[in-house]
Short mmCIF file of C-alpha atoms in Angstrom, two decimals:
data_model
loop_
_atom_site.label_atom_id
_atom_site.label_comp_id
_atom_site.label_asym_id
_atom_site.label_seq_id
_atom_site.Cartn_x
_atom_site.Cartn_y
_atom_site.Cartn_z
CA MET A 11 -56.25 -6.65 -45.44
CA SER A 12 -59.79 -7.54 -46.24
CA ASP A 13 -62.43 -4.86 -46.38
CA THR A 14 -64.15 -6.46 -43.41
CA PRO A 15 -61.29 -7.58 -41.17
CA PHE A 16 -63.75 -8.79 -38.57
CA GLY A 17 -66.54 -9.72 -40.96
CA PHE A 18 -68.28 -13.03 -40.82
CA GLY A 19 -69.23 -13.20 -44.48
CA LEU A 20 -69.59 -16.45 -46.36
CA PRO A 21 -66.43 -18.24 -47.54
CA PRO A 22 -64.83 -17.07 -50.80
CA GLU A 23 -66.14 -20.03 -52.78
CA GLU A 24 -69.78 -19.03 -52.16
CA PRO A 25 -71.31 -17.45 -55.31
CA GLU A 26 -71.38 -13.68 -55.26
CA ASP A 27 -74.38 -13.23 -57.57
CA GLY A 28 -77.65 -14.86 -58.54
CA ASP A 29 -80.15 -16.06 -56.00
CA GLU A 30 -77.49 -17.06 -53.50
CA GLY A 31 -75.94 -13.62 -53.65
CA LYS A 32 -79.28 -11.98 -52.97
CA LYS A 33 -79.85 -14.21 -49.97
CA LYS A 34 -76.56 -13.26 -48.46
CA ASP A 35 -77.22 -9.56 -48.37
CA PRO A 36 -80.80 -8.56 -49.14
CA THR A 37 -80.15 -4.95 -48.14
CA GLY A 38 -76.97 -4.57 -50.19
CA GLY A 39 -75.23 -3.16 -47.13
CA GLY A 40 -72.60 -5.80 -46.50
CA GLN A 41 -69.72 -3.41 -46.01
CA GLY A 42 -71.62 -1.02 -43.83
CA ALA A 43 -71.92 -3.46 -40.95
CA GLY A 44 -68.37 -4.65 -41.00
CA GLY A 45 -66.40 -1.54 -41.98
CA PRO A 46 -64.08 0.39 -39.70
CA ALA A 47 -66.91 2.64 -38.52
CA ASN A 48 -68.53 -0.34 -36.81
CA PRO A 49 -66.06 -2.10 -34.54
CA PHE A 50 -68.24 -5.15 -34.07
CA GLY A 51 -69.91 -5.53 -37.47
CA PHE A 52 -70.37 -9.04 -38.76
CA GLY A 53 -69.83 -8.34 -42.44
CA ALA A 54 -71.99 -9.40 -45.32
CA GLY A 55 -73.26 -12.57 -43.68
CA GLY A 56 -75.87 -10.74 -41.65
CA ASP A 57 -78.36 -13.61 -41.93
CA ASN A 58 -75.74 -16.02 -40.70
CA PRO A 59 -73.42 -14.46 -38.07
CA PHE A 60 -71.57 -17.73 -37.50
CA ALA A 61 -70.78 -18.43 -41.14
CA ALA A 62 -67.05 -17.99 -40.56
CA MET A 63 -67.18 -20.89 -38.13
CA PHE A 64 -69.92 -23.06 -39.61
CA GLY A 65 -69.15 -22.66 -43.32
CA SER A 66 -72.02 -22.90 -45.78
CA MET A 67 -74.34 -24.54 -43.22
CA ASN A 68 -75.32 -27.49 -45.43
CA PRO A 69 -77.42 -30.17 -43.72
CA ASN A 70 -74.42 -32.40 -43.08
CA ASP A 71 -72.84 -29.63 -41.02
CA LEU A 72 -75.84 -28.80 -38.87
CA GLY A 73 -74.93 -31.24 -36.11
CA ALA A 74 -71.45 -29.80 -35.74
CA ALA A 75 -72.84 -26.27 -35.98
CA PHE A 76 -75.26 -26.76 -33.10
CA GLN A 77 -72.58 -28.50 -31.10
CA GLN A 78 -70.30 -25.47 -31.46
CA LEU A 79 -73.19 -23.14 -30.64
CA GLY A 80 -73.69 -25.12 -27.45
CA GLN A 81 -70.01 -24.70 -26.67
CA MET A 82 -70.39 -20.95 -27.12
CA LEU A 83 -73.28 -20.76 -24.66
CA SER A 84 -71.57 -23.02 -22.12
CA TYR A 85 -68.24 -21.18 -22.17
CA GLU A 86 -67.25 -20.15 -18.63
CA GLY A 87 -63.69 -18.93 -19.11
CA GLY A 88 -62.24 -15.41 -19.29
CA PRO A 89 -63.57 -12.45 -21.26
CA VAL A 90 -62.47 -13.96 -24.58
CA ASN A 91 -62.98 -17.51 -25.76
CA TRP A 92 -59.39 -18.03 -26.87
CA ASP A 93 -59.93 -21.64 -27.88
CA MET A 94 -62.48 -20.40 -30.38
CA ALA A 95 -60.17 -17.56 -31.45
CA LYS A 96 -57.41 -20.05 -32.17
CA GLN A 97 -59.77 -22.31 -34.11
CA ILE A 98 -61.09 -19.46 -36.26
CA ALA A 99 -57.58 -18.11 -36.87
CA ARG A 100 -56.36 -21.51 -38.04
CA GLN A 101 -59.40 -21.90 -40.30
CA THR A 102 -58.83 -18.44 -41.78
CA VAL A 103 -55.18 -19.25 -42.44
CA SER A 104 -56.10 -22.53 -44.14
CA GLN A 105 -58.44 -20.68 -46.53
CA GLY A 106 -55.52 -18.64 -47.87
CA THR A 107 -55.25 -14.94 -48.70
CA THR A 108 -57.32 -12.94 -51.15
CA ASP A 109 -54.67 -13.32 -53.87
CA GLY A 110 -54.83 -17.09 -53.62
CA SER A 111 -51.68 -17.56 -51.57
CA LYS A 112 -51.94 -20.70 -49.42
CA ASP A 113 -50.02 -21.47 -46.25
CA ALA A 114 -47.34 -24.16 -46.44
CA SER A 115 -44.83 -25.79 -44.15
CA VAL A 116 -41.40 -24.18 -44.13
CA GLY A 117 -38.79 -26.33 -45.81
CA PRO A 118 -35.14 -26.86 -44.77
CA ALA A 119 -33.80 -24.52 -47.46
CA GLU A 120 -36.09 -21.68 -46.35
CA ARG A 121 -35.16 -22.22 -42.71
CA ALA A 122 -31.50 -22.05 -43.62
CA SER A 123 -32.01 -18.81 -45.59
CA VAL A 124 -33.87 -17.17 -42.71
CA ASP A 125 -31.26 -18.27 -40.19
CA GLU A 126 -28.44 -16.95 -42.36
CA ALA A 127 -30.21 -13.61 -42.94
CA LEU A 128 -30.94 -13.03 -39.24
CA ARG A 129 -27.41 -13.93 -38.19
CA LEU A 130 -25.89 -11.66 -40.84
CA ALA A 131 -28.27 -8.88 -39.81
CA ASP A 132 -27.02 -9.14 -36.22
CA LEU A 133 -23.43 -8.81 -37.42
CA TRP A 134 -24.28 -5.66 -39.37
CA LEU A 135 -26.12 -4.15 -36.42
CA ASP A 136 -23.13 -4.61 -34.11
CA GLY A 137 -21.48 -1.63 -35.79
CA VAL A 138 -24.40 0.80 -35.53
CA THR A 139 -25.79 0.28 -32.02
CA SER A 140 -24.40 -0.27 -28.54
CA LEU A 141 -27.23 -2.67 -27.69
CA PRO A 142 -26.03 -6.26 -28.06
CA SER A 143 -27.89 -8.97 -29.91
CA GLY A 144 -31.25 -9.88 -28.45
CA SER A 145 -31.79 -13.05 -30.48
CA VAL A 146 -31.31 -16.27 -28.57
CA SER A 147 -32.62 -18.30 -31.50
CA THR A 148 -33.84 -17.78 -35.05
CA VAL A 149 -36.99 -19.35 -36.47
CA ALA A 150 -38.78 -19.52 -39.82
CA TRP A 151 -42.53 -19.73 -39.33
CA SER A 152 -45.44 -20.72 -41.46
CA ARG A 153 -48.56 -18.61 -41.01
CA ALA A 154 -50.13 -21.23 -38.77
CA GLU A 155 -47.00 -21.27 -36.60
CA TRP A 156 -47.17 -17.49 -36.29
CA VAL A 157 -50.75 -17.79 -35.04
CA GLU A 158 -49.73 -20.32 -32.39
CA ALA A 159 -46.75 -18.27 -31.23
CA SER A 160 -48.47 -14.86 -31.15
CA LEU A 161 -51.77 -15.73 -29.44
CA PRO A 162 -50.40 -15.29 -25.87
CA ALA A 163 -49.40 -11.70 -26.72
CA TRP A 164 -52.79 -11.00 -28.31
CA GLN A 165 -54.40 -12.32 -25.15
CA GLN A 166 -52.40 -9.89 -23.03
CA LEU A 167 -53.41 -7.02 -25.30
CA VAL A 168 -57.10 -7.79 -25.77
CA ASP A 169 -58.18 -9.29 -22.44
CA PRO A 170 -58.19 -5.96 -20.54
CA VAL A 171 -60.57 -4.44 -23.06
CA ALA A 172 -62.81 -7.48 -23.25
CA GLU A 173 -62.87 -7.70 -19.44
CA ARG A 174 -64.11 -4.13 -19.21
CA VAL A 175 -66.90 -4.89 -21.66
CA GLY A 176 -67.84 -8.06 -19.79
CA LEU A 177 -68.11 -6.24 -16.48
CA ALA A 178 -70.38 -3.67 -18.08
CA MET A 179 -72.87 -6.41 -18.89
CA GLY A 180 -73.44 -7.06 -15.21
CA ASP A 181 -73.27 -3.45 -14.08
CA VAL A 182 -76.29 -2.19 -16.01
CA LEU A 183 -78.86 -4.00 -13.85
CA PRO A 184 -79.83 -2.80 -10.36
CA GLU A 185 -78.11 -4.84 -7.67
CA GLU A 186 -81.36 -6.41 -6.44
CA MET A 187 -82.09 -7.68 -9.96
CA GLN A 188 -78.65 -9.09 -10.73
CA ALA A 189 -79.25 -12.28 -8.73
CA MET A 190 -82.52 -12.92 -10.55
CA ALA A 191 -80.93 -12.25 -13.93
CA GLY A 192 -77.83 -14.30 -13.17
CA PRO A 193 -78.39 -16.99 -15.84
CA LEU A 194 -79.24 -14.35 -18.43
CA ILE A 195 -76.14 -12.30 -17.66
CA GLY A 196 -74.04 -15.46 -17.71
CA MET A 197 -75.42 -16.39 -21.11
CA MET A 198 -74.71 -12.92 -22.48
CA ARG A 199 -71.15 -13.02 -21.15
CA SER A 200 -70.64 -16.43 -22.74
CA MET A 201 -71.94 -15.07 -26.03
CA GLY A 202 -69.78 -11.98 -25.66
CA GLY A 203 -66.67 -14.06 -24.99
CA ALA A 204 -67.47 -16.20 -28.00
CA MET A 205 -68.05 -13.22 -30.27
CA PHE A 206 -64.83 -11.59 -29.12
CA GLY A 207 -63.12 -14.89 -29.88
CA GLN A 208 -64.74 -15.02 -33.31
CA GLN A 209 -63.61 -11.55 -34.27
CA ILE A 210 -60.12 -11.80 -32.85
CA GLY A 211 -59.60 -15.18 -34.49
CA GLN A 212 -60.71 -13.77 -37.82
CA ALA A 213 -58.40 -10.78 -37.44
CA VAL A 214 -55.36 -12.78 -36.35
CA GLY A 215 -55.94 -15.21 -39.21
CA VAL A 216 -55.95 -12.36 -41.73
CA LEU A 217 -52.88 -10.81 -40.15
CA ALA A 218 -51.04 -14.12 -40.46
CA GLY A 219 -51.26 -13.72 -44.22
CA GLU A 220 -49.48 -10.36 -44.18
CA VAL A 221 -46.96 -10.07 -41.33
CA VAL A 222 -43.33 -10.76 -42.21
CA GLY A 223 -41.94 -11.26 -38.69
CA SER A 224 -42.77 -11.14 -35.00
CA THR A 225 -42.51 -7.37 -34.51
CA ASP A 226 -44.48 -5.90 -37.43
CA ILE A 227 -46.78 -3.85 -35.20
CA GLY A 228 -44.00 -2.50 -32.99
CA LEU A 229 -44.96 -4.82 -30.13
CA PRO A 230 -43.23 -8.12 -29.33
CA LEU A 231 -45.65 -10.87 -30.35
CA ALA A 232 -43.21 -13.78 -30.15
CA PRO A 233 -41.56 -15.41 -27.12
CA ALA A 234 -38.61 -13.40 -25.83
CA GLY A 235 -35.38 -13.93 -27.71
CA LYS A 236 -36.91 -15.52 -30.81
CA ALA A 237 -36.15 -13.65 -34.00
CA ALA A 238 -38.61 -14.84 -36.62
CA LEU A 239 -39.44 -14.37 -40.28
CA LEU A 240 -42.27 -15.85 -42.37
CA PRO A 241 -40.64 -16.85 -45.67
CA LEU A 242 -43.92 -17.03 -47.59
CA ASN A 243 -44.93 -13.52 -46.55
CA VAL A 244 -41.43 -12.15 -47.09
CA GLU A 245 -41.72 -13.35 -50.67
CA ARG A 246 -45.15 -11.70 -51.03
CA PHE A 247 -43.81 -8.45 -49.55
CA GLY A 248 -41.08 -8.14 -52.19
CA LYS A 249 -43.06 -9.53 -55.11
CA ASP A 250 -43.84 -6.19 -56.80
CA LEU A 251 -40.83 -4.19 -55.61
CA SER A 252 -38.34 -5.12 -58.35
CA VAL A 253 -35.80 -5.82 -55.61
CA PRO A 254 -33.73 -9.02 -55.36
CA GLN A 255 -35.33 -11.44 -52.91
CA ASP A 256 -32.10 -11.79 -50.94
CA GLU A 257 -32.04 -8.03 -50.29
CA VAL A 258 -35.68 -8.00 -49.23
CA ARG A 259 -35.04 -10.85 -46.79
CA LEU A 260 -31.93 -9.18 -45.38
CA TYR A 261 -33.63 -5.82 -44.91
CA LEU A 262 -36.57 -7.38 -43.09
CA ALA A 263 -34.14 -9.47 -41.03
CA LEU A 264 -32.37 -6.25 -40.01
CA ARG A 265 -35.65 -4.79 -38.78
CA GLU A 266 -36.54 -7.95 -36.87
CA ALA A 267 -33.10 -8.18 -35.27
CA ALA A 268 -33.12 -4.47 -34.33
CA HIS A 269 -36.50 -4.84 -32.61
CA GLN A 270 -35.19 -7.87 -30.75
CA ARG A 271 -32.26 -5.84 -29.39
CA LEU A 272 -34.55 -3.15 -28.05
CA PHE A 273 -37.00 -5.48 -26.34
CA ALA A 274 -34.25 -7.68 -24.92
CA HIS A 275 -32.06 -4.94 -23.47
CA VAL A 276 -34.60 -2.27 -22.53
CA PRO A 277 -36.35 -4.23 -19.76
CA TRP A 278 -39.08 -1.68 -19.07
CA LEU A 279 -40.14 -1.22 -22.71
CA ARG A 280 -42.50 -4.18 -23.07
CA SER A 281 -44.42 -3.37 -19.89
CA HIS A 282 -44.47 0.32 -20.88
CA LEU A 283 -46.20 -0.45 -24.19
CA PHE A 284 -48.57 -3.10 -22.90
CA GLY A 285 -49.33 -0.92 -19.88
CA ALA A 286 -50.49 1.86 -22.17
CA VAL A 287 -52.98 -0.55 -23.74
CA GLU A 288 -54.24 -1.59 -20.30
CA ALA A 289 -54.59 2.05 -19.25
CA TYR A 290 -56.62 2.65 -22.38
CA ALA A 291 -58.89 -0.27 -21.46
CA ARG A 292 -59.50 1.17 -18.00
CA GLY A 293 -60.85 4.32 -19.62
CA ILE A 294 -63.34 2.57 -21.87
CA LYS A 295 -66.94 3.64 -21.36
CA VAL A 296 -69.59 1.27 -22.64
CA ASP A 297 -72.87 2.70 -23.95
CA THR A 298 -74.91 1.48 -20.99
CA SER A 299 -78.21 2.85 -22.31
CA LYS A 300 -78.07 0.49 -25.29
CA LEU A 301 -76.88 -2.32 -23.07
CA GLU A 302 -79.77 -1.76 -20.65
CA ASP A 303 -82.26 -2.01 -23.50
CA VAL A 304 -80.72 -5.25 -24.70
CA VAL A 305 -80.63 -6.82 -21.23
CA GLY A 306 -84.23 -5.82 -20.55
CA GLN A 307 -85.54 -7.22 -23.82
CA PHE A 308 -83.12 -10.11 -24.38
CA ASP A 309 -84.80 -13.36 -25.45
CA PRO A 310 -82.51 -16.38 -24.92
CA SER A 311 -84.17 -18.10 -27.87
CA GLN A 312 -83.02 -15.26 -30.13
CA PRO A 313 -79.27 -14.75 -29.60
CA GLU A 314 -79.17 -12.66 -32.76
CA GLN A 315 -80.45 -9.78 -30.58
CA LEU A 316 -77.00 -9.56 -29.05
CA GLN A 317 -75.52 -9.59 -32.54
CA ASP A 318 -77.77 -6.70 -33.54
CA ALA A 319 -76.67 -4.74 -30.47
CA LEU A 320 -73.04 -5.32 -31.33
CA GLN A 321 -73.67 -4.14 -34.89
CA GLN A 322 -75.17 -0.92 -33.54
CA GLY A 323 -71.92 -0.09 -31.78
CA MET A 324 -73.02 -0.81 -28.21
CA PHE A 325 -69.39 -1.35 -27.22
CA GLN A 326 -67.96 1.58 -29.15
CA PRO A 327 -65.33 3.09 -26.80
CA GLU A 328 -65.90 6.71 -25.88
CA ASP A 329 -63.24 9.32 -26.42
CA THR A 330 -62.38 10.04 -22.77
CA PRO A 331 -59.46 12.15 -21.52
CA GLU A 332 -57.92 9.03 -19.98
CA GLN A 333 -58.02 7.24 -23.29
CA LYS A 334 -56.55 10.25 -25.10
CA ALA A 335 -53.64 10.35 -22.65
CA SER A 336 -53.06 6.60 -22.92
CA LEU A 337 -53.27 6.69 -26.69
CA ALA A 338 -50.85 9.64 -26.90
CA ARG A 339 -48.41 7.81 -24.63
CA LEU A 340 -48.65 4.67 -26.71
CA GLU A 341 -48.33 6.43 -30.07
CA THR A 342 -45.27 8.36 -28.93
CA ALA A 343 -43.62 5.20 -27.62
CA LEU A 344 -44.40 3.34 -30.85
CA ALA A 345 -43.00 6.21 -32.90
CA LEU A 346 -39.79 6.19 -30.86
CA VAL A 347 -39.39 2.43 -31.22
CA GLU A 348 -40.10 2.48 -34.95
CA GLY A 349 -37.99 5.60 -35.47
CA TRP A 350 -35.00 4.05 -33.70
CA VAL A 351 -35.32 0.84 -35.71
CA ASP A 352 -35.68 2.82 -38.94
CA ALA A 353 -32.59 4.93 -38.23
CA VAL A 354 -30.40 2.05 -37.06
CA VAL A 355 -31.40 -0.28 -39.88
CA HIS A 356 -30.80 2.40 -42.50
CA GLU A 357 -27.34 3.07 -41.10
CA ALA A 358 -26.51 -0.63 -41.30
CA ALA A 359 -28.02 -1.19 -44.75
CA LYS A 360 -27.25 1.93 -46.76
CA SER A 361 -23.71 0.93 -47.74
CA ARG A 362 -24.49 -2.78 -48.15
CA LEU A 363 -27.87 -3.04 -49.89
CA THR A 364 -28.39 -1.23 -53.18
CA SER A 365 -32.14 -1.07 -52.58
CA ALA A 366 -31.93 0.17 -48.98
CA ASP A 367 -33.59 3.52 -49.71
CA ALA A 368 -36.48 1.98 -51.65
CA LEU A 369 -37.10 -0.68 -49.00
CA ARG A 370 -36.96 1.94 -46.27
CA GLU A 371 -39.58 4.09 -47.96
CA THR A 372 -41.83 1.09 -48.60
CA MET A 373 -41.72 0.09 -44.96
CA ARG A 374 -42.25 3.67 -43.76
CA ARG A 375 -45.40 4.02 -45.82
CA ARG A 376 -46.68 0.65 -44.71
CA ARG A 377 -46.22 1.52 -41.02
CA ALA A 378 -47.23 5.18 -41.06
CA SER A 379 -50.32 4.79 -43.22
CA GLY A 380 -51.77 2.07 -41.04
CA GLY A 381 -51.07 -1.52 -41.93
CA PRO A 382 -53.20 -4.54 -41.13
CA ALA A 383 -52.40 -4.49 -37.42
CA GLU A 384 -53.45 -0.85 -37.09
CA GLN A 385 -56.74 -1.68 -38.80
CA THR A 386 -57.21 -4.68 -36.54
CA PHE A 387 -57.06 -2.71 -33.33
CA ALA A 388 -58.86 0.32 -34.69
CA THR A 389 -61.75 -1.87 -35.79
CA LEU A 390 -61.85 -3.99 -32.65
CA ILE A 391 -61.41 -1.49 -29.83
CA GLY A 392 -60.76 1.88 -31.42
CA LEU A 393 -57.05 1.64 -30.57
CA GLN A 394 -54.65 2.52 -33.36
CA LEU A 395 -51.16 1.05 -33.22
CA ARG A 396 -49.91 3.56 -35.73
CA PRO A 397 -46.58 5.34 -35.27
CA ARG A 398 -47.96 8.55 -36.71
CA ARG A 399 -44.69 10.40 -36.26
CA LEU A 400 -42.31 7.76 -37.53
CA ARG A 401 -40.39 10.14 -39.80
CA ASP A 402 -40.03 12.77 -37.07
CA ALA A 403 -38.74 10.16 -34.64
CA SER A 404 -36.32 8.72 -37.17
CA ARG A 405 -34.85 12.18 -37.87
CA LEU A 406 -34.49 12.83 -34.15
CA TRP A 407 -32.59 9.56 -33.57
CA ALA A 408 -30.34 10.26 -36.56
CA SER A 409 -29.59 13.76 -35.23
CA LEU A 410 -28.82 12.30 -31.80
CA THR A 411 -26.35 9.93 -33.42
CA ASP A 412 -24.56 12.83 -35.10
CA ALA A 413 -24.51 14.95 -31.93
CA ARG A 414 -23.85 12.36 -29.21
CA GLY A 415 -22.64 9.27 -30.98
CA VAL A 416 -24.09 5.78 -30.91
CA ASP A 417 -23.56 5.29 -27.17
CA GLY A 418 -25.08 8.66 -26.26
CA ARG A 419 -28.11 7.94 -28.40
CA ASP A 420 -28.73 4.45 -27.03
CA ASP A 421 -28.17 5.54 -23.42
CA LEU A 422 -31.53 7.31 -23.58
CA TRP A 423 -33.26 3.90 -23.42
CA GLU A 424 -32.03 3.43 -19.85
CA HIS A 425 -35.18 4.99 -18.41
CA PRO A 426 -38.52 6.11 -19.92
CA ASP A 427 -38.12 9.58 -18.40
CA MET A 428 -34.99 10.11 -20.49
CA LEU A 429 -36.75 9.51 -23.81
CA PRO A 430 -37.97 12.30 -26.08
CA THR A 431 -41.59 13.33 -25.61
CA ALA A 432 -44.23 14.28 -28.15
CA GLN A 433 -43.19 17.90 -27.66
CA ASP A 434 -39.56 16.96 -28.38
CA LEU A 435 -40.66 15.50 -31.70
CA ASP A 436 -41.98 19.00 -32.49
CA ASP A 437 -38.58 20.52 -31.69
CA PRO A 438 -35.95 17.83 -32.31
CA ASP A 439 -33.05 20.30 -32.45
CA GLY A 440 -33.96 21.62 -29.03
CA PHE A 441 -33.87 18.12 -27.57
CA VAL A 442 -30.70 17.06 -29.37
CA HIS A 443 -28.67 20.09 -28.33
CA HIS A 444 -29.97 20.75 -24.84
CA GLU A 445 -27.49 20.26 -22.04
CA GLN A 446 -27.19 16.61 -21.13
CA LEU A 447 -27.79 15.78 -17.51
CA ASP A 448 -24.91 14.08 -15.73
CA PHE A 449 -26.32 11.27 -13.64
CA SER A 450 -22.93 9.92 -12.53
CA GLU A 451 -22.74 11.88 -9.27
CA LEU A 452 -26.36 11.05 -8.44
CA ASP A 453 -25.70 7.38 -9.09
CA LYS A 454 -22.64 7.55 -6.81
CA MET A 455 -24.65 9.16 -4.00
CA LEU A 456 -27.46 6.63 -4.36
CA GLY A 457 -24.97 3.79 -4.31
CA GLU A 458 -23.33 5.06 -1.13
CA ALA A 459 -26.71 5.58 0.51
CA ALA A 460 -27.68 2.02 -0.31
CA LYS A 461 -24.65 0.73 1.61
CA GLY A 462 -25.91 2.36 4.81
CA PRO A 463 -24.02 4.51 7.36
CA GLN A 464 -20.42 3.52 7.93
CA LYS A 465 -18.15 4.29 10.86
CA PRO A 466 -15.84 7.14 9.87
CA ALA A 467 -12.18 6.41 9.67
CA ALA A 468 -10.11 7.59 12.63
CA GLU A 469 -8.06 10.00 10.59
CA ASP A 470 -11.27 11.60 9.24
CA LEU A 471 -12.16 12.58 12.84
CA GLY A 472 -8.72 13.86 13.65
CA GLU A 473 -8.14 11.00 16.13
CA GLU A 474 -4.89 9.27 16.82
CA GLU A 475 -4.28 5.63 16.29
CA PRO A 476 -5.12 3.30 19.21
CA GLY A 477 -2.59 3.65 22.03
CA ASP A 478 -1.92 7.31 21.26
CA ASP A 479 -4.70 8.92 23.34
CA PRO A 480 -3.71 12.64 23.64
CA ARG A 481 -5.73 13.05 26.85
CA SER A 482 -3.38 10.88 28.92
CA ASP A 483 -0.07 11.40 27.21
CA GLY A 484 0.38 7.70 27.46
CA LYS A 485 -0.97 7.46 31.06
CA ASP A 486 -4.13 5.70 32.20
CA ASP A 487 -7.05 7.30 34.09
CA THR A 488 -5.23 7.13 37.43
CA GLY A 489 -2.42 9.24 36.17
CA ARG A 490 0.01 6.38 36.20
#
């Protein structure tokens, strides 16, 4: 992950010293504006906030640059300019990663290897979980293909936060002034949507150089039922591990396939995770005092004023109780998902892959210490997708397997209220060995209630069969 995951510094080929280097950052504070402490910093290109989109701004590019600037100001869509995000992400991917790795189309041999690994992984998982396969198809993606496939999920995750920020832009003015300032507010929202698009596109483009599948961050980023690996990034992942490439691919395929089983057969899980992000967004509090100053002094001929406000952390989310609760809910859920995958994959791999333990530890450190996705969200909206308690959750799932068996462990995914809580991660033995609730009788009662009242059988009321009325001894009402 780059030091400025949302930075808008000049392209790598720009000289880093001499006169050009001094022009880029006269204050020497390039990292300060774009580091994690500033969620909307624009990196070392402070004099040129659109450098990521416009390149080196040579005279031949000026026409295209101003055309794109016009598109930014005329944008009238949602809270994020996703067309711009996609464009920036694709440009970032095409530039390659910091180690010089360039994206490339996936060849037939690589597709065949990925397909074989994912299918074999599903076979191995059949013996260690009661959840059936969740993979309808297997795909091998290039980085650009990952960008295309994952953008809808990013939109679902980011739009609620960006929407909250956009609404704040109109809320800071008194109602009687909002009509007069309509064009100004509209321009600021267009700029805000464009700048969100810039930063998200930059982040997604960087992520595309590091993710190995569709579930790296614990959330499903690919269309349902598609198990995916990125062969180029799988190779980069195992490059310095001294592990055979086939084993690396198989281990990562096991993780991808295990995630697919969870998200396919636990229908509430996706909405549970994405709902926690939306709840977090509802609790965001924008620094309205800074926003009021910007709106009152904004000069449409100087859009860099909005950039300066963003750099000062105007949209830095506040640490509200609602956000703490949402974040705790999300982190616990992510830990349980990652812990289950970790435990199940280890059970499937330990007797088949000689490097299973080493690969497990590598992946644990990558996830628990905060990988590129965690940095992306922490920098953008202050939301960390880090399963902080991955090891605790993995131990709890393994203990549940020993105590209740595979079926008893996986049955807990039937409803979110049955899952361990953050407190249960503190006392895993207490959760594992507490008396299991028997829901069978309750389910039976609920099923009977759903059928509605039924006429009791005659024998249940102590009545005789028709024609055997005891009141008449076989006679009718007249006594005959």
